[in-house]
Every structure is written in structure tokens, then in C-alpha cells.
Short mmCIF file of C-alpha atoms in Angstrom, two decimals:
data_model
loop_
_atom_site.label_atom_id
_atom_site.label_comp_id
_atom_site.label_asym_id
_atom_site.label_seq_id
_atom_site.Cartn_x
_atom_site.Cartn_y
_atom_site.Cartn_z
CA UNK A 1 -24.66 22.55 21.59
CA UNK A 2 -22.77 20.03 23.10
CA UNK A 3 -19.59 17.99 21.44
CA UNK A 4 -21.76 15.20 21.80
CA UNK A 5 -24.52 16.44 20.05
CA UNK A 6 -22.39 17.53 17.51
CA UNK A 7 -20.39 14.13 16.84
CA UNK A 8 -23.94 12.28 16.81
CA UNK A 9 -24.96 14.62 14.20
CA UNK A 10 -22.13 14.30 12.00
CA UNK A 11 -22.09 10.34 12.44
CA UNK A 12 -26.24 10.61 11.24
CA UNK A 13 -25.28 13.39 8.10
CA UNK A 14 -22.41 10.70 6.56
CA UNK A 15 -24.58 7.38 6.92
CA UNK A 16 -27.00 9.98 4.94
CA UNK A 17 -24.29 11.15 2.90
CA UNK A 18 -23.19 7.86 2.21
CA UNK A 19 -26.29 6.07 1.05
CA UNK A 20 -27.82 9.21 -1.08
CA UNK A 21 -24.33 8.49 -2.82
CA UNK A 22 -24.28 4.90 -2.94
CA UNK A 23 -20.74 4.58 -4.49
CA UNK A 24 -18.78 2.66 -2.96
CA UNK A 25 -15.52 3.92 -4.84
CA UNK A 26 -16.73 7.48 -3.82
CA UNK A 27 -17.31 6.24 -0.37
CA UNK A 28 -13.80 4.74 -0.33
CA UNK A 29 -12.03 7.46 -1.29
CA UNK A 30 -13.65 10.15 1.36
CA UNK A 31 -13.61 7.16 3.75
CA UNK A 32 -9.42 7.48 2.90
CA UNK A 33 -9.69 10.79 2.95
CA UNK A 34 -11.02 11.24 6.45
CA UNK A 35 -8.21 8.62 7.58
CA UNK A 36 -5.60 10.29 5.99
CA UNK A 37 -6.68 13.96 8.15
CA UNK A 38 -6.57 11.71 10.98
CA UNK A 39 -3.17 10.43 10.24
CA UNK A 40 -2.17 13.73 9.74
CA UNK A 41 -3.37 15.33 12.59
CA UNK A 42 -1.56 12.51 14.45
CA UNK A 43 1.61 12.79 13.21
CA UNK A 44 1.52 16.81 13.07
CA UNK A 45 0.63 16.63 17.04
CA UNK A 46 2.60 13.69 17.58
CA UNK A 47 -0.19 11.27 18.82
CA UNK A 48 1.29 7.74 17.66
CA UNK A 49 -2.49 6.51 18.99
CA UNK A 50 -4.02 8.41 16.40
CA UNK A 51 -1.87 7.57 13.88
CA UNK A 52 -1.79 4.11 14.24
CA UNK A 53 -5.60 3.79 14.87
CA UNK A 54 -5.79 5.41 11.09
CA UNK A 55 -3.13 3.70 9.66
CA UNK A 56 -4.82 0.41 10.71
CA UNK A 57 -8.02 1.35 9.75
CA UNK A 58 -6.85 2.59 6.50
CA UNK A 59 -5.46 -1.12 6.09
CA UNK A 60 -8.19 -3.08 6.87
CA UNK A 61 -10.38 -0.68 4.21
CA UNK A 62 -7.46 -0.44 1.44
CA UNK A 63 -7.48 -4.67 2.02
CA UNK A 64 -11.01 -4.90 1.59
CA UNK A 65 -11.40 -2.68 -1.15
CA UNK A 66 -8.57 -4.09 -3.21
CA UNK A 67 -10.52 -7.78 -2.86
CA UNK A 68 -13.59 -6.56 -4.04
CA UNK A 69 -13.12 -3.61 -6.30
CA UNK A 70 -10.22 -4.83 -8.30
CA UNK A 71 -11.96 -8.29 -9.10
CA UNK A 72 -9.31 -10.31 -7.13
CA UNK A 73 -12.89 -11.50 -5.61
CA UNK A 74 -15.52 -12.37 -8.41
CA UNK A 75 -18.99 -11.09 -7.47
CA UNK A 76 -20.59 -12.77 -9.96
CA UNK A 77 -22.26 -12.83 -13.05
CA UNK A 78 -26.07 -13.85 -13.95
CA UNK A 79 -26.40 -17.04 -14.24
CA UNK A 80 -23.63 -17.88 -11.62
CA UNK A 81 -24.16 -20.33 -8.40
CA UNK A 82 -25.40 -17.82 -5.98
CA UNK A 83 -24.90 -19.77 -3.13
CA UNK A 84 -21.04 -20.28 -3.77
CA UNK A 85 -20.66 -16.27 -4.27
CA UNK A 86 -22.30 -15.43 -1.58
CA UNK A 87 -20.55 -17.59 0.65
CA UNK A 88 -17.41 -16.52 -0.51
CA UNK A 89 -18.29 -12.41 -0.72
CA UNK A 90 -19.57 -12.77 3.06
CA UNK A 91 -17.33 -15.41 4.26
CA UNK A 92 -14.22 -12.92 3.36
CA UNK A 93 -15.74 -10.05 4.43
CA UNK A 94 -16.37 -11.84 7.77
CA UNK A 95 -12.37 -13.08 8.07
CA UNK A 96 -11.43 -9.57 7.01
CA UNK A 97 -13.99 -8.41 10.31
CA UNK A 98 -12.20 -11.40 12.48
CA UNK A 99 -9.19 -9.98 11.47
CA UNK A 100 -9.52 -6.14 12.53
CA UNK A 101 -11.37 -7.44 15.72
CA UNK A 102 -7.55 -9.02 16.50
CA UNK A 103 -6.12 -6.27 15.47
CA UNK A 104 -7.72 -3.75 16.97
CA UNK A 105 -7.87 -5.93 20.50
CA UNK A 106 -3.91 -6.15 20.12
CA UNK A 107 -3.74 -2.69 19.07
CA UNK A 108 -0.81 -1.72 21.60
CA UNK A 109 1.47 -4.41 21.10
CA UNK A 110 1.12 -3.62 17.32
CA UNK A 111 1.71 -0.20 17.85
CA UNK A 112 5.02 -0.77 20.49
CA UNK A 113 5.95 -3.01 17.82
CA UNK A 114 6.05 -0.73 14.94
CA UNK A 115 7.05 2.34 17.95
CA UNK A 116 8.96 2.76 21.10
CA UNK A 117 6.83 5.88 21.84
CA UNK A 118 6.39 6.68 25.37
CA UNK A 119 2.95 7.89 24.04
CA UNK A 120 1.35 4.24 23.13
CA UNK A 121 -1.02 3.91 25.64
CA UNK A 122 -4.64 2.32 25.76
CA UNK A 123 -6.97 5.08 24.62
CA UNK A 124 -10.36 5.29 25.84
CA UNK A 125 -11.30 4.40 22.03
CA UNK A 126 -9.55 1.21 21.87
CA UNK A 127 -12.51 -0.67 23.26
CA UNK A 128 -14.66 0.65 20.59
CA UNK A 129 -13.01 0.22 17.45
CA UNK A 130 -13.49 -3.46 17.52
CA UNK A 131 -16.68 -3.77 18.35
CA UNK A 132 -17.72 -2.04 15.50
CA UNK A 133 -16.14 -4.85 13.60
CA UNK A 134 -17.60 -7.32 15.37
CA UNK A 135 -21.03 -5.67 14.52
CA UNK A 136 -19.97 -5.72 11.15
CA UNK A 137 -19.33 -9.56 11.35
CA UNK A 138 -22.54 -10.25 12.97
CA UNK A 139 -23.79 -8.63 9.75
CA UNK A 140 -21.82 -11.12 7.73
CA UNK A 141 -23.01 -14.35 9.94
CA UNK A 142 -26.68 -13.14 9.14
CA UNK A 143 -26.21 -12.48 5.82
CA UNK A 144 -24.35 -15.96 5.28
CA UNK A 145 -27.53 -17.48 7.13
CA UNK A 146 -29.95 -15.27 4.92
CA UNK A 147 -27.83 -16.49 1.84
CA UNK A 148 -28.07 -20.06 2.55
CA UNK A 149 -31.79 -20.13 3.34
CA UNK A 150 -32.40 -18.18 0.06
CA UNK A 151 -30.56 -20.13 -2.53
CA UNK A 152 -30.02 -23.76 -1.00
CA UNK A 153 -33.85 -23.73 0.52
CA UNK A 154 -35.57 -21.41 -2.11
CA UNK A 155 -36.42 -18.91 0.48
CA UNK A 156 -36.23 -16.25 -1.92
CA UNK A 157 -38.32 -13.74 -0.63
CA UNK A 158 -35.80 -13.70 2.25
CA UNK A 159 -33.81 -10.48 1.28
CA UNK A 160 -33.41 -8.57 4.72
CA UNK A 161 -30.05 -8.29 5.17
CA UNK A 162 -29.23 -8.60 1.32
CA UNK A 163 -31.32 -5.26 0.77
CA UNK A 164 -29.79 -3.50 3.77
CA UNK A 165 -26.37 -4.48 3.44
CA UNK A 166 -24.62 -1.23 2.14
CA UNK A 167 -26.33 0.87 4.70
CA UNK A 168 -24.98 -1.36 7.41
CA UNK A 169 -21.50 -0.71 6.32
CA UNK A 170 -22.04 2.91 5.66
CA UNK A 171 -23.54 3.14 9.11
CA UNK A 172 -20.25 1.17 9.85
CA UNK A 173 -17.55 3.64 8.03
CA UNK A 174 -19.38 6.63 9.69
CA UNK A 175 -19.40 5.85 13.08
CA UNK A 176 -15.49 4.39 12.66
CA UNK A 177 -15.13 8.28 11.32
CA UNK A 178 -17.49 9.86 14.48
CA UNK A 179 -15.18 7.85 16.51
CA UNK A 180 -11.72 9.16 15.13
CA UNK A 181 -13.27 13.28 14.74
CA UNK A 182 -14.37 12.59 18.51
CA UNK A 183 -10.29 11.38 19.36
CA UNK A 184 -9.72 14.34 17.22
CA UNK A 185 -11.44 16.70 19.53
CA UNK A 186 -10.99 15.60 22.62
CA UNK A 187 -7.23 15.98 22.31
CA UNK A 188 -7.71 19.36 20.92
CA UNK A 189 -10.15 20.33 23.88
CA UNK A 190 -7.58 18.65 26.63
CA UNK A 191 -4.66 20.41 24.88
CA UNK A 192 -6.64 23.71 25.44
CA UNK A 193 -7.41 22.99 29.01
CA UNK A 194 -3.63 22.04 29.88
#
């Protein structure tokens, strides 16, 4: 089987994984988890590229989390204005996405910021963290849009994105995790060829 086979696979078993555990303080904490190998692996082989990638990510997810989880964000309670919460829930969550697009496009002057590593270099991975968060923000605009036709028209059998939400992010978190195992790899596989 080939690598690729294999990383496609594992990207397809955690968006499974994730939603049969639909958890999102479970998925959090593996989600950490996996970063914090990453890191490790990083700083063990001395990749700065790796280790900033996770350290960033980590960030970004630590960020979000601590918005939403702690209650620093309200999400609501029954008889609450609908509208407002969702536009603030999915408004956030698409500044938090604007954000890791910028700082995922400046990755390498963050990194020779923080580094004077020889080793900071544009990875062939750069170009694909952030368009994963710009998927997730295209997410967000729909759901915004979905939100404001539901409760400011009454269009409340429009629940598309609302009902698919988590699975977009946990299709999200896994392939961010596909692509850092595949960064993983390769540099194990070059190492072995060198």
C-alpha cells in the first residue's frame, strides 16, 4: 500500500472517529494530543517547520477552544435571540479562520521571528494549511447566511449547514492531522533515503 493510501485512510478513520464521538472536549484533547507528537517529533529531530506548524496550530485550537468551552462566548440559552448568537458564534469563529489564514500565509516570517534557524524554510505544506482555514471560513460565511435566513426571514426549515456543522470541522481537524503525520513521514522517509 502506498503512503498515500495510507494517509487518506487515516484522514477518513478520524473524521469517523471524530463524529461516532461527538465530544468536542474529547476531540480537543486528542486533537492536542496529536499536535503535541508533532511538536515533539520536531523538536527531537530538530525541524523548527514542524514545530512551529504545531505550535501554531495548537494556538489557533487552544484560542478557539478557550472562547467557546470556557463560556467566555455565550452559546445561548432557550429562549435567547438566535439571530444575535449565531452571529456572534460564527462571526468569531470566522475572525479566528481569518486569523490562521494570516498566520499561516506569514508562516516564515513568524517563524524567523520567533528563530534564526537556518532550517525555516517554505515547506511544501505551507500552502495547505491555510486553505483548510479558509474552507473552514467559507463554512462560517454559509452558516452566517443560513443563520440569517432562518431566524430574521423564518426560513426555519433551512438547517443545512447548522446540522452538518461539527462534521465539517472534524473533517477539518483530521485532515490538519493527515497533513502534519504526512510532514511526519516524509521527513522520516527522506532521512532514510539520505
Amino acid at each position: 500500500m502506498k503512503i498515500v493510501h495510507s494517509i487518506l485512510i487515516t484522514v477518513i478513520a478520524l473524521v469517523a472517529f471524530y463524529i461516532q464521538i461527538d465530544n468536542p472536549v474529547y476531540i480537543f484533547q486528542f486533537y492536542l494530543s496529536v499536535l503535541t507528537f508533532c511538536f515533539l517529533f520536531g523538536a527531537i529531530n530538530k525541524e523548527p517547520n514542524i514545530c512551529h506548524i504545531s505550535l501554531m496550530l495548537a494556538f489557533i485550537a487552544v484560542a478557539e477552544y478557550s472562547l467557546f468551552a470556557t463560556g467566555v462566548i455565550d452559546l445561548g440559552q432557550h429562549d435567547d435571540n438566535y439571530l444575535i448568537i449565531g452571529t456572534i458564534v460564527f462571526g468569531l469563529q470566522l475572525l479566528i479562520n481569518i486569523f490562521a489564514v494570516l498566520l499561516f500565509v506569514f508562516r516564515i516570517q513568524i517563524s524567523r521571528f520567533f528563530s534564526s534557524s537556518s532550517k525555516i524554510i517554505l515547506t511544501d505544506f505551507d500552502g495547505l494549511f491555510h486553505w483548510l482555514f479558509i474552507a473552514a471560513g467559507v463554512v462560517n460565511i454559509l452558516a452566517l447566511i443560513e443563520n440569517s435566513l432562518r431566524n430574521a426571514l423564518g426560513w426555519h426549515s433551512l438547517t443545512f449547514i447548522y446540522d452538518t456543522y461539527e462534521i465539517y470541522g472534524y473533517a477539518i481537524i483530521a485532515l490538519t492531522c493527515g497533513l502534519l503525520l504526512t510532514m511526519l513521514i516524509l521527513k522520516v522517509k527522506n532521512r532514510q533515503l539520505t
